[in-house]
PDB file of C-alpha atoms in Angstrom:
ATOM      1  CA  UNK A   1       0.000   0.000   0.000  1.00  0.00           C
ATOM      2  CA  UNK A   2       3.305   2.607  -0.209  1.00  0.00           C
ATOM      3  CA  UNK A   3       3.197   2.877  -3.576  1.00  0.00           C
ATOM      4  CA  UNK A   4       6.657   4.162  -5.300  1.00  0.00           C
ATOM      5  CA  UNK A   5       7.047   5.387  -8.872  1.00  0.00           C
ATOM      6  CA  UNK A   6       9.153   2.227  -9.500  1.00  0.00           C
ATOM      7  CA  UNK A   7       6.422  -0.343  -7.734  1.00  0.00           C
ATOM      8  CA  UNK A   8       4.069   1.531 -10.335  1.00  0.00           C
ATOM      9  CA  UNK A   9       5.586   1.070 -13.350  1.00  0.00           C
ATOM     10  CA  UNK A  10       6.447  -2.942 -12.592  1.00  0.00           C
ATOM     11  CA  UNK A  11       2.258  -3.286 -11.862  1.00  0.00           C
ATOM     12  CA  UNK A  12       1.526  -1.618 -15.246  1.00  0.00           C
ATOM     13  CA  UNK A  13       4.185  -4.054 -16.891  1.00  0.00           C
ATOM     14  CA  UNK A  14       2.102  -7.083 -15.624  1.00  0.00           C
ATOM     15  CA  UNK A  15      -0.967  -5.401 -15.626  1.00  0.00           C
ATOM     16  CA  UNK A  16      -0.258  -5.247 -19.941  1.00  0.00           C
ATOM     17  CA  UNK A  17       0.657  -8.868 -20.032  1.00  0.00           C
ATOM     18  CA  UNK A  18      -1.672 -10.506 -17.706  1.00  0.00           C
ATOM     19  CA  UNK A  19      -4.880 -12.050 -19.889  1.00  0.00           C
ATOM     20  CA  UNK A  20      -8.160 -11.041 -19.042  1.00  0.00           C
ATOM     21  CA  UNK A  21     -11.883 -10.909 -20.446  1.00  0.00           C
ATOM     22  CA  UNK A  22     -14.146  -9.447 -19.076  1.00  0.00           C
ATOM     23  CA  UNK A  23     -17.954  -9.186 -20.416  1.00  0.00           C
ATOM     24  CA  UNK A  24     -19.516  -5.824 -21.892  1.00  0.00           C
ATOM     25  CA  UNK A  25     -22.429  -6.719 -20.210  1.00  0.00           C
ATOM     26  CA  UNK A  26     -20.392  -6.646 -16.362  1.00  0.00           C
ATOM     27  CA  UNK A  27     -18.683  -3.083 -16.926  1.00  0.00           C
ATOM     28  CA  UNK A  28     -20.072  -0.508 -14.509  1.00  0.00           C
ATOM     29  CA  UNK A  29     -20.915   1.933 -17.941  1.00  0.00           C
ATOM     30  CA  UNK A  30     -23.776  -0.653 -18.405  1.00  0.00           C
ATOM     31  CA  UNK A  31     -25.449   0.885 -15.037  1.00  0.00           C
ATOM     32  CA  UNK A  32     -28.796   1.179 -16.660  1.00  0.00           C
ATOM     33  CA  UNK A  33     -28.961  -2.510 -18.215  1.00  0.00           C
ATOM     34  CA  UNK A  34     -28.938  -5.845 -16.168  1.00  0.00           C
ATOM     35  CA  UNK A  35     -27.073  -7.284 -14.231  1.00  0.00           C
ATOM     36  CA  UNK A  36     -25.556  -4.307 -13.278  1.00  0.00           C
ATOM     37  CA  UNK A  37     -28.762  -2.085 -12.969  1.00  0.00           C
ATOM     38  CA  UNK A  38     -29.507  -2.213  -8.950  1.00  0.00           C
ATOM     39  CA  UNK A  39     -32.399  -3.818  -7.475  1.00  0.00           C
ATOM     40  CA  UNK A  40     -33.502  -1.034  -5.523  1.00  0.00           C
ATOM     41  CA  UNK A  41     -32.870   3.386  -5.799  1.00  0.00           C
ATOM     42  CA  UNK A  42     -31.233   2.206  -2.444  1.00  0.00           C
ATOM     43  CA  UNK A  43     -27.448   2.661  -1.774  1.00  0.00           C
ATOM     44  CA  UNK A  44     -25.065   0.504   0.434  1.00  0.00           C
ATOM     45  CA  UNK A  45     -21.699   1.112   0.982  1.00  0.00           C
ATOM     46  CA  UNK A  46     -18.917  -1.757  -0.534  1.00  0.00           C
ATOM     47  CA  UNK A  47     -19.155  -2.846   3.518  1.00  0.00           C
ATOM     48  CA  UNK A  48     -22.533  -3.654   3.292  1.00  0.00           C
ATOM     49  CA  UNK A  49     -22.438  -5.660   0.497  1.00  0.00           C
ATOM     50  CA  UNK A  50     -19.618  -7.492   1.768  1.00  0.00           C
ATOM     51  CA  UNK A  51     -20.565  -7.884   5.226  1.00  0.00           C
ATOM     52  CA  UNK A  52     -19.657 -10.537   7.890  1.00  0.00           C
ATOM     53  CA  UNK A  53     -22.765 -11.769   7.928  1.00  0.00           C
ATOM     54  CA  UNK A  54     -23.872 -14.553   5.020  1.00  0.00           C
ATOM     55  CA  UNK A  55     -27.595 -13.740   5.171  1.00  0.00           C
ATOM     56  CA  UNK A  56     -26.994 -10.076   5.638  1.00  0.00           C
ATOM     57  CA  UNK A  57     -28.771 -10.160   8.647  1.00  0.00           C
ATOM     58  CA  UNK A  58     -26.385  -7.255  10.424  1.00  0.00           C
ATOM     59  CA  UNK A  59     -27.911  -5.066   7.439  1.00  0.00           C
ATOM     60  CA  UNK A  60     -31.002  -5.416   8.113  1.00  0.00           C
ATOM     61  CA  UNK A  61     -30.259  -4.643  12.202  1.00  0.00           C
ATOM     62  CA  UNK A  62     -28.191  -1.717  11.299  1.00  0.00           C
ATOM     63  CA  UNK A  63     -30.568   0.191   8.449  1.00  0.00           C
ATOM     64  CA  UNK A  64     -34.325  -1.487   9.420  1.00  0.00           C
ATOM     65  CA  UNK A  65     -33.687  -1.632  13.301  1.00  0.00           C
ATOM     66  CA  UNK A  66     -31.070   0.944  13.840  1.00  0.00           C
ATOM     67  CA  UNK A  67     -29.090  -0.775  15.315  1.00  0.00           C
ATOM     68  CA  UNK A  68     -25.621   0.209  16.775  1.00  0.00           C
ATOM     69  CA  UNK A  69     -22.534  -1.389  16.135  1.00  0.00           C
ATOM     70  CA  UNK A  70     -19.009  -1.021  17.085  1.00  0.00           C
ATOM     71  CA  UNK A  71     -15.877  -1.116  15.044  1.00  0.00           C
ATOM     72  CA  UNK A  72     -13.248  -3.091  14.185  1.00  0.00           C
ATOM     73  CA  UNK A  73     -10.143  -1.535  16.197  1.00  0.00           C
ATOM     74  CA  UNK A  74      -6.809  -2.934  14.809  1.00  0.00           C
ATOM     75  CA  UNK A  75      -8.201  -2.037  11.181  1.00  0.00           C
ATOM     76  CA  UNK A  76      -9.639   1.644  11.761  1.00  0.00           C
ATOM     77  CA  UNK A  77      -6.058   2.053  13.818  1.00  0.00           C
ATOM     78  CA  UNK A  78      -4.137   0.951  10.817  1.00  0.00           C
ATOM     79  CA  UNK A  79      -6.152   2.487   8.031  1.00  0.00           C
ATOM     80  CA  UNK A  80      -5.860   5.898  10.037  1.00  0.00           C
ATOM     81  CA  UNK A  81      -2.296   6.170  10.521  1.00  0.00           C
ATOM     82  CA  UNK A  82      -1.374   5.120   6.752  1.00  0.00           C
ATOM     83  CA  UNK A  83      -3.871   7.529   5.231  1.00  0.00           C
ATOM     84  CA  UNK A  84      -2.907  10.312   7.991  1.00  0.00           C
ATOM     85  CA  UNK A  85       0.775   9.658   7.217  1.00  0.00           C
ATOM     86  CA  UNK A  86       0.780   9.367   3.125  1.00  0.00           C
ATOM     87  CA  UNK A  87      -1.293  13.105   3.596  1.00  0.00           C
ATOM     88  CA  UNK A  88       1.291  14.400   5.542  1.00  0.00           C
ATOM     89  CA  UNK A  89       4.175  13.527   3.615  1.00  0.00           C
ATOM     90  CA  UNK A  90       2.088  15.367   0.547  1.00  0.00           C
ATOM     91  CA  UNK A  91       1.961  18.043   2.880  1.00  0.00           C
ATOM     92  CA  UNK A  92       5.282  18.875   4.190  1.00  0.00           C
ATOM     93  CA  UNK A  93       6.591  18.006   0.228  1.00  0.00           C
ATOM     94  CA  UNK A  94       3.936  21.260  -1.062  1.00  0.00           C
ATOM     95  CA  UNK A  95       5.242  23.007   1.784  1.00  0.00           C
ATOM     96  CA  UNK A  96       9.052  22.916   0.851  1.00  0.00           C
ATOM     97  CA  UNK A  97      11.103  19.977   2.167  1.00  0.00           C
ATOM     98  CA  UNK A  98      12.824  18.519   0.412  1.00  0.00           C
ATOM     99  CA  UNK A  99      15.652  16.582   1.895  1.00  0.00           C
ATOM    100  CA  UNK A 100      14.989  12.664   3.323  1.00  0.00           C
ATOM    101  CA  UNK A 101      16.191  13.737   6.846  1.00  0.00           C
ATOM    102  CA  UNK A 102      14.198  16.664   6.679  1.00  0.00           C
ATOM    103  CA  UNK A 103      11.423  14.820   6.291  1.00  0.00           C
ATOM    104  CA  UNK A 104      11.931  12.205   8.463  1.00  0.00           C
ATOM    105  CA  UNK A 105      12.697  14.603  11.020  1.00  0.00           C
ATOM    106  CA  UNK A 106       9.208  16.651  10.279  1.00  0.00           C
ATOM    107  CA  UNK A 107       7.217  13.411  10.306  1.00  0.00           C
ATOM    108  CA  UNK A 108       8.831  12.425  13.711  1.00  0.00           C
ATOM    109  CA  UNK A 109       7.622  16.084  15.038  1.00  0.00           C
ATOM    110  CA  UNK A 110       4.230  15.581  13.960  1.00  0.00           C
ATOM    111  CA  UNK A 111       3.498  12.014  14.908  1.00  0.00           C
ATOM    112  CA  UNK A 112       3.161  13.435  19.045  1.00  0.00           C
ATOM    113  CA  UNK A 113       0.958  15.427  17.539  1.00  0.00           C
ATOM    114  CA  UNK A 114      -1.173  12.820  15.767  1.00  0.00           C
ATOM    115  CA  UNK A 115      -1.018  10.300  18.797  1.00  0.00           C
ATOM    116  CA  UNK A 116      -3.801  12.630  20.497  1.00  0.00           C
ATOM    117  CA  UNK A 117      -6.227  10.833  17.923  1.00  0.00           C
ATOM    118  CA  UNK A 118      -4.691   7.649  18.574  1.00  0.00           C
ATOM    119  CA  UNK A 119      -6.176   7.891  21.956  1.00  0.00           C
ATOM    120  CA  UNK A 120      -9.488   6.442  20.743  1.00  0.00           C
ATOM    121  CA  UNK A 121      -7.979   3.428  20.292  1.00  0.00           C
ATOM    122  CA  UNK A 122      -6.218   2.987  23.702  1.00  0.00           C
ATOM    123  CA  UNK A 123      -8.210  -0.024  24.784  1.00  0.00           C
ATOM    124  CA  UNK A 124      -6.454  -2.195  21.863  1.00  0.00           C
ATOM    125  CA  UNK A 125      -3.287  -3.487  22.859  1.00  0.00           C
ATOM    126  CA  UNK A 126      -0.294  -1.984  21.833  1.00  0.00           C
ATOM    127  CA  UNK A 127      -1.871   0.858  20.043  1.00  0.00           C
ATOM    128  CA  UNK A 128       0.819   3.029  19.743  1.00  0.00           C
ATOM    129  CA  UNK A 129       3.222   0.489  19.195  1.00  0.00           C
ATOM    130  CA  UNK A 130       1.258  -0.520  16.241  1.00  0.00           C
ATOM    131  CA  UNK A 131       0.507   2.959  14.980  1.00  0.00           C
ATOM    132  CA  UNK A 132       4.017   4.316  15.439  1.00  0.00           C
ATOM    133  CA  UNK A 133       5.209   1.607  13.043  1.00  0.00           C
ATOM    134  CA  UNK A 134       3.306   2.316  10.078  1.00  0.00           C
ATOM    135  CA  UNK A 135       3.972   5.996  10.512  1.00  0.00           C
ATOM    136  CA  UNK A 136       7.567   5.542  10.878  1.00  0.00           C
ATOM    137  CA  UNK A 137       7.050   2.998   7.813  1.00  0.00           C
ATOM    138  CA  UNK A 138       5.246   5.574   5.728  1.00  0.00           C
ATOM    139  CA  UNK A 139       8.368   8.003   6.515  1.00  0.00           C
ATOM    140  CA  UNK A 140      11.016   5.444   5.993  1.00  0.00           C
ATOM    141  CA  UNK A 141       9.896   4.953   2.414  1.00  0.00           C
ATOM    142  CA  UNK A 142       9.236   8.507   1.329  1.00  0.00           C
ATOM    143  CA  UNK A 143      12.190  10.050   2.615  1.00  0.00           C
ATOM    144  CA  UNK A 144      14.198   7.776   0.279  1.00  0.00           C
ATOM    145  CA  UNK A 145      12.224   8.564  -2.378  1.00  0.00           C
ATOM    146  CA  UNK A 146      12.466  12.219  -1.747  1.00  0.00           C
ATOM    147  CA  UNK A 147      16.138  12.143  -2.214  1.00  0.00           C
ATOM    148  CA  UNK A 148      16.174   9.933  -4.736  1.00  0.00           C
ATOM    149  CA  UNK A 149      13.754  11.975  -6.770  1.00  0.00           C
ATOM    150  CA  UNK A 150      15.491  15.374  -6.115  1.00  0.00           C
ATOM    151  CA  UNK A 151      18.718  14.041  -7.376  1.00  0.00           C
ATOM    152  CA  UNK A 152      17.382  12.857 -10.507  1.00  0.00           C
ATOM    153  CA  UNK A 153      15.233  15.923 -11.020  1.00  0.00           C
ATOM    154  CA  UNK A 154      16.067  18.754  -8.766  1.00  0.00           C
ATOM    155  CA  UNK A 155      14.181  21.437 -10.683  1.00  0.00           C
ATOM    156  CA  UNK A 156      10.929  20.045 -10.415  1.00  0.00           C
ATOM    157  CA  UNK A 157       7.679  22.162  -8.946  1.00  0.00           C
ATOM    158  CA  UNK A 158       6.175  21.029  -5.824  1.00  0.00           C
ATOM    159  CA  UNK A 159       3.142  19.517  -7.798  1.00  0.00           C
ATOM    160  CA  UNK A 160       4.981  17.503  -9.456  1.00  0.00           C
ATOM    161  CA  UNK A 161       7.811  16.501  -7.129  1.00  0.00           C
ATOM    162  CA  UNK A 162       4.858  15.651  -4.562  1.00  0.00           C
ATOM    163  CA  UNK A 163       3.407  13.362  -7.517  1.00  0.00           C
ATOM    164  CA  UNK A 164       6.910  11.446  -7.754  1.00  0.00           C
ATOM    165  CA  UNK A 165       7.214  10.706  -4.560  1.00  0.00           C
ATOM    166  CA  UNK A 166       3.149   9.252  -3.703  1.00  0.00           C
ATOM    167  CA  UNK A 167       2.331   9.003  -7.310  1.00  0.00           C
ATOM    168  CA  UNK A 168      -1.278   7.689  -6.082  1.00  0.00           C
ATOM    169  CA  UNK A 169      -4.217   9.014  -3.867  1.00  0.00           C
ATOM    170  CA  UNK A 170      -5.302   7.361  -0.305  1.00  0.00           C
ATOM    171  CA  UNK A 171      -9.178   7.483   0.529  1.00  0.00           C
ATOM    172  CA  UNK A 172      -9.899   7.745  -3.080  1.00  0.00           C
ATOM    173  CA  UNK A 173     -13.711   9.029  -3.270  1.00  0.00           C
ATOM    174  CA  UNK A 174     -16.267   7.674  -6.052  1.00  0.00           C
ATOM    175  CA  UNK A 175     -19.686   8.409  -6.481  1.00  0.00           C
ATOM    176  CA  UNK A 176     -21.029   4.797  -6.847  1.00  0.00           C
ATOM    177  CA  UNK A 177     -24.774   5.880  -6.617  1.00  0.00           C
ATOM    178  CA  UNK A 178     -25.510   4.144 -10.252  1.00  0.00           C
ATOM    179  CA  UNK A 179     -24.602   1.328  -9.509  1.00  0.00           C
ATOM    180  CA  UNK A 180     -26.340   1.300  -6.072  1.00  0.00           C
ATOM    181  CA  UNK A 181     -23.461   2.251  -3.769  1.00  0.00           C
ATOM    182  CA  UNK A 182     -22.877   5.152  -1.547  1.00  0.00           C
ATOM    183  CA  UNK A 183     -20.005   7.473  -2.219  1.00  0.00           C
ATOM    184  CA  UNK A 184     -17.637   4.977  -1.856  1.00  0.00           C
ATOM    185  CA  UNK A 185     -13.601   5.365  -0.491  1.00  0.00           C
ATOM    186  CA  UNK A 186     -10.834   3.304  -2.651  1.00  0.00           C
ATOM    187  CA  UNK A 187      -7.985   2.529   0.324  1.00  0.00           C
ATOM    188  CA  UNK A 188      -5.795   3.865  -2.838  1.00  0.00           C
ATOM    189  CA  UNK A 189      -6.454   4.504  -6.528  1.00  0.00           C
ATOM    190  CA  UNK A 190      -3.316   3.974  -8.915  1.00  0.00           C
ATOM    191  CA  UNK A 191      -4.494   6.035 -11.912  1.00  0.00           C
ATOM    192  CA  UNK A 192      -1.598   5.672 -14.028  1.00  0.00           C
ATOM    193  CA  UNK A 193      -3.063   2.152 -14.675  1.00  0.00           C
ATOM    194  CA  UNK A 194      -5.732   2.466 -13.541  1.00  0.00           C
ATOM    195  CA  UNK A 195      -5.843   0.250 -10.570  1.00  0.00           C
ATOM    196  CA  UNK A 196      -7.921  -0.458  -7.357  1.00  0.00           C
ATOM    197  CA  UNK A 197      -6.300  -1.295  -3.854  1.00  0.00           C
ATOM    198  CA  UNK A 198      -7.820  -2.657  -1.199  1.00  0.00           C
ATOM    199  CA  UNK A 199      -6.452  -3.002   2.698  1.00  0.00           C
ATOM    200  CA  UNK A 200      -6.779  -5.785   5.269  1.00  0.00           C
ATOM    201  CA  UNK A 201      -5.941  -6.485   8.310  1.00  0.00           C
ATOM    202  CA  UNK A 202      -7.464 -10.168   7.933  1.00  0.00           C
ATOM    203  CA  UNK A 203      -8.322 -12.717   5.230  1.00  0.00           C
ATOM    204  CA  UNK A 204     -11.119 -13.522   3.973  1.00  0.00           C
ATOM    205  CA  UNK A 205     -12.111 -14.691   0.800  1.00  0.00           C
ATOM    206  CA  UNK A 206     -14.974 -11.890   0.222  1.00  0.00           C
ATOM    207  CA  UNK A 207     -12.133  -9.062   0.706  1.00  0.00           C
ATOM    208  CA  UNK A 208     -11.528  -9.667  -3.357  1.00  0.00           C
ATOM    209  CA  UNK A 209     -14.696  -8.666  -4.433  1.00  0.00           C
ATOM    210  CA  UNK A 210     -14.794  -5.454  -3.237  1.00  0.00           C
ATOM    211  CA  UNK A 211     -12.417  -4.522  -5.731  1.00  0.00           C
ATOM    212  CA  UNK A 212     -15.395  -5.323  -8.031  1.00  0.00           C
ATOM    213  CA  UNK A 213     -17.531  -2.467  -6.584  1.00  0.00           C
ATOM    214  CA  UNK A 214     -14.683   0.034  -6.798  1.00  0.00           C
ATOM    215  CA  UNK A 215     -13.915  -1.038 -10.312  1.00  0.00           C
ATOM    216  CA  UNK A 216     -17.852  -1.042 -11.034  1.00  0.00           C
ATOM    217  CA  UNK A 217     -18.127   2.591  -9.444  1.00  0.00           C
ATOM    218  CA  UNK A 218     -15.971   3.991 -11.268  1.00  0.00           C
ATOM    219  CA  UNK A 219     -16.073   2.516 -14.507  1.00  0.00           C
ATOM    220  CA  UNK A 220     -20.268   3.733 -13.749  1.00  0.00           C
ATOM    221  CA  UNK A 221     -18.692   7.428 -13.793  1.00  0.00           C
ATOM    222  CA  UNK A 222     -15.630   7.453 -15.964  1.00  0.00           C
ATOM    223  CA  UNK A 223     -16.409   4.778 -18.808  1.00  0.00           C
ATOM    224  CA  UNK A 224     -12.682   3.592 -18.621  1.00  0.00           C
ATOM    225  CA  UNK A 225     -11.727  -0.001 -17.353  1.00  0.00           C
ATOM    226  CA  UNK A 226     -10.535  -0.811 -14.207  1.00  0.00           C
ATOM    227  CA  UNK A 227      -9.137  -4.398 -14.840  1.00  0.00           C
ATOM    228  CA  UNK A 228      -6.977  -5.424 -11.925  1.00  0.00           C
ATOM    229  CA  UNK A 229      -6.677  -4.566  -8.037  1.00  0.00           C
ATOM    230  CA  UNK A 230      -4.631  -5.298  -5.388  1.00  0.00           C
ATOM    231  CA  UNK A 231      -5.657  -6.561  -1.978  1.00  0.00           C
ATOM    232  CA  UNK A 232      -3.560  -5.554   0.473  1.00  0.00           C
ATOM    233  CA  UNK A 233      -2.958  -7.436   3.868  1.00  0.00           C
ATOM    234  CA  UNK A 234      -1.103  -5.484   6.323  1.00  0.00           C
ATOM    235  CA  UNK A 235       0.155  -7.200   9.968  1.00  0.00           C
ATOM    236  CA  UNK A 236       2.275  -5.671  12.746  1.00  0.00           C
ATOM    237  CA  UNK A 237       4.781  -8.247  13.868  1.00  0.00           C
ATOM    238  CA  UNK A 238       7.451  -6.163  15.881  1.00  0.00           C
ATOM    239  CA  UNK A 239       7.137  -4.292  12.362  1.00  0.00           C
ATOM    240  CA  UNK A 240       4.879  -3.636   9.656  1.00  0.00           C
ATOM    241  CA  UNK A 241       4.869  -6.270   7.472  1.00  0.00           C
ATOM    242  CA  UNK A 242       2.642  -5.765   3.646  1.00  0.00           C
ATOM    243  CA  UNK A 243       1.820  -8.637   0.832  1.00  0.00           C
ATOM    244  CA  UNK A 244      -0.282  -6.769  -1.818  1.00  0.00           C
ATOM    245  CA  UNK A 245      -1.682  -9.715  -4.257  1.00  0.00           C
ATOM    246  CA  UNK A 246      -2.238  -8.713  -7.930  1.00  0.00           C
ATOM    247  CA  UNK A 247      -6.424  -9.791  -9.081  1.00  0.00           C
ATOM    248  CA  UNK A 248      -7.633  -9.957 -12.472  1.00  0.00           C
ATOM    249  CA  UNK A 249     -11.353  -8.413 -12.043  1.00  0.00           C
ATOM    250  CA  UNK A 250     -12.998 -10.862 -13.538  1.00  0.00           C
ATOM    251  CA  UNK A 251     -16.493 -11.949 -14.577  1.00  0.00           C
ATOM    252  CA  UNK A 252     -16.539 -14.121 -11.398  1.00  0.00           C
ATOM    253  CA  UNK A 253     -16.110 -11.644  -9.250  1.00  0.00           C
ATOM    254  CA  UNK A 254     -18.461  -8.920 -10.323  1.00  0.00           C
ATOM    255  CA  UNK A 255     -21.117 -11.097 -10.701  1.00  0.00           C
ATOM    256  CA  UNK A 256     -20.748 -12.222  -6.987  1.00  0.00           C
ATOM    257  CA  UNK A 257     -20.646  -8.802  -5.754  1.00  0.00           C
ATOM    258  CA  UNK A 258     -24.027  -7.776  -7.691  1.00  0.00           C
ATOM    259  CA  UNK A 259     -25.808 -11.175  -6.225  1.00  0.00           C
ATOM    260  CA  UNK A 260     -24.341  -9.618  -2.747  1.00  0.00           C
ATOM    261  CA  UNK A 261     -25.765  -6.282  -3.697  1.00  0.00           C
ATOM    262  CA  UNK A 262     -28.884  -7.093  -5.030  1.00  0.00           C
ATOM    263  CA  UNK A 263     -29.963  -9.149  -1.654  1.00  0.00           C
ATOM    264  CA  UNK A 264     -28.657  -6.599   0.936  1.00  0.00           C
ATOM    265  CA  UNK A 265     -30.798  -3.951  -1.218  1.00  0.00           C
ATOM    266  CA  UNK A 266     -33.619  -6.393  -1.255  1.00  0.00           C
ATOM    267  CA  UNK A 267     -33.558  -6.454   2.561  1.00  0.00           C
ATOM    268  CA  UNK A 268     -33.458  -2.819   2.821  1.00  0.00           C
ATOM    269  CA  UNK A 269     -36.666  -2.646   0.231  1.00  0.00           C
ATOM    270  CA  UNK A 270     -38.497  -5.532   2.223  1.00  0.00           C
ATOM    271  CA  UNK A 271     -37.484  -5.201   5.608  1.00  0.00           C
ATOM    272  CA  UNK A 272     -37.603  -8.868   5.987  1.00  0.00           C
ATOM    273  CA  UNK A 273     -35.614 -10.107   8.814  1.00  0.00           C
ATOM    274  CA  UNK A 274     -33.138 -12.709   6.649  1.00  0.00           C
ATOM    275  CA  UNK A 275     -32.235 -14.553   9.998  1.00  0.00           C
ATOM    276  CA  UNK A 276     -29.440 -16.096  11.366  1.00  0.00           C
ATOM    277  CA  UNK A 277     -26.468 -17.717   9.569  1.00  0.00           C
ATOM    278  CA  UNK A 278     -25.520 -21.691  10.230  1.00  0.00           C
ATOM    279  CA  UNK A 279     -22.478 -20.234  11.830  1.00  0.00           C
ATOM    280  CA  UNK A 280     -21.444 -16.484  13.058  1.00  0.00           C
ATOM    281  CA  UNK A 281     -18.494 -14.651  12.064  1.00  0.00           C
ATOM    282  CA  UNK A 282     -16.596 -14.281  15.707  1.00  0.00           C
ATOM    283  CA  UNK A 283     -15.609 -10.433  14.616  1.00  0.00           C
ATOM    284  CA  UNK A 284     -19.026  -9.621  13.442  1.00  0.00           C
ATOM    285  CA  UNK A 285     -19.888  -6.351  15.558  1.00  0.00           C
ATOM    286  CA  UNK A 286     -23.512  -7.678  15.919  1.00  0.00           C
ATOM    287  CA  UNK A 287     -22.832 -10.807  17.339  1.00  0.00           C
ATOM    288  CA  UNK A 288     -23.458  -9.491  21.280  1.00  0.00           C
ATOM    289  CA  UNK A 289     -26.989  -8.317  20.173  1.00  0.00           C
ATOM    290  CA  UNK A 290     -28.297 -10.596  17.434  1.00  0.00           C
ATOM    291  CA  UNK A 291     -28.190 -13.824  19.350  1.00  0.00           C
ATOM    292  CA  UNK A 292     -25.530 -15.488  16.630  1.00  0.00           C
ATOM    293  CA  UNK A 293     -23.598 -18.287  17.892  1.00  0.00           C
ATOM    294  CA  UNK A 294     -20.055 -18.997  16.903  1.00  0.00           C
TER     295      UNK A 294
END
């Protein structure tokens, strides 16, 4: 998920020779034609569709019953800190450093001041510890690719320097509405590609297919093809350790995410309880009020 100019260019090299085929008929610019057409004028978010839950039962308790849930810590923590940390290397870049040390020295400076809205996440263990690590991870990489790209190209404008060093955006935002999704957030967007990226701090075999809905959003919006994505799984072991895997977005998986759409929105329309799985996801935030067994 930290994306270098050089990581870039070796995913559009296999992106060009991988095969793929993927129907006219499962491209998000056929919004307004089946199977892509939604169900419902509803909207989830890629979440919802892809929830813990096989029936989508914790849909209907969160958007029929209103329902509260909490959150996943260890993911929010570590999706936080990278997007807070890629921004604020952008920032100090626009803002005239340009020097590795420098940077690492500004990033330092400013992590005390992002701990305060770490704080939130004090009852996971070894929040800062885990938090600290991808920020210092973030810095680690971008300072070396600060200096490398000044010495290549010292002349460069900030725009463009700042482009270099994160050539890709974090929190990527895409209206997904025809293709009945909310505004939905990319984890990053590689446009040079373009490409999709997705981060985890878990596996499961779902994860993949929401890099159909991003591709289907915005393919729905900017007629262009989104054909591959990475999914992203990011652990802290002493260090931050990340294994991005390379998808194909294939027929498969966009027609599994628009069966997952099209019940969730069905719910929504009918407010029929769906009921209880066999078996319970043991990190689904509904399982303390739902009655779900594990």
């Amino acid at each position: 998920m930290i994306f270098t100019l050089d990581q870039i260019a070796l995913y559009a090299k296999r992106a060009r020779s991988t095969p793929r085929s993927i129907s006219e008929e499962l491209r998000g610019w056929r919004w307004n034609e089946p199977p892509v057409f939604p169900s419902s004028s509803r909207t989830l978010g890629v979440s919802d569709v892809l929830s813990t839950c096989p029936t989508g039962r914790d849909v209907f308790l969160r958007y029929v019953k209103w329902v509260r849930s909490g959150t996943e810590p260890r993911g929010s923590l570590i999706h936080e800190t990278y997007a807070s940390a890629v921004e604020t290397v952008k920032r100090f870049i626009y803002e005239g450093v340009s020097d590795g040390n420098q940077l690492r020295s500004s990033m330092l400076e400013e992590f005390y001041t992002f701990m305060k809205r770490l704080d939130k996440y004090r009852d996971f263990p070894q929040y800062l510890e885990v938090g600290r690590a991808m920020w210092d991870y973030v810095s680690s990489v971008y300072s070396s690719e600060l200096d490398r790209a000044v010495q290549r190209s010292p002349f460069l404008a900030r725009d463009s320097l700042a482009s270099m060093i994160v050539p890709f955006f974090v929190e990527y935002p895409i209206d997904g509405s025809l293709v009945g999704l909310n505004q939905v957030r990319v984890d990053a967007f590689i446009p040079q590609i373009p490409m999709v990226a997705e981060m985890k701090t878990g596996v499961r075999k779902k994860y993949e297919l929401s890099l159909a809905g991003y591709a289907l959003a915005y393919e729905s919006n900017f007629e262009t093809p989104v054909d591959f994505g990475l999914l992203c799984y990011v652990k802290y072991e002493g260090r931050i350790n990340v294994r991005c895997d390379f998808k194909v977005i294939s027929d498969r998986m966009r027609e599994e995410f628009l069966e997952e759409r099209d019940k969730r929105l069905e719910i929504l329309d009918k407010e029929i309880d769906p009921g209880l799985p066999n078996f319970c996801d043991p990190h689904c935030p509904f399982l303390s009020v739902c009655g779900g067994k594990r």
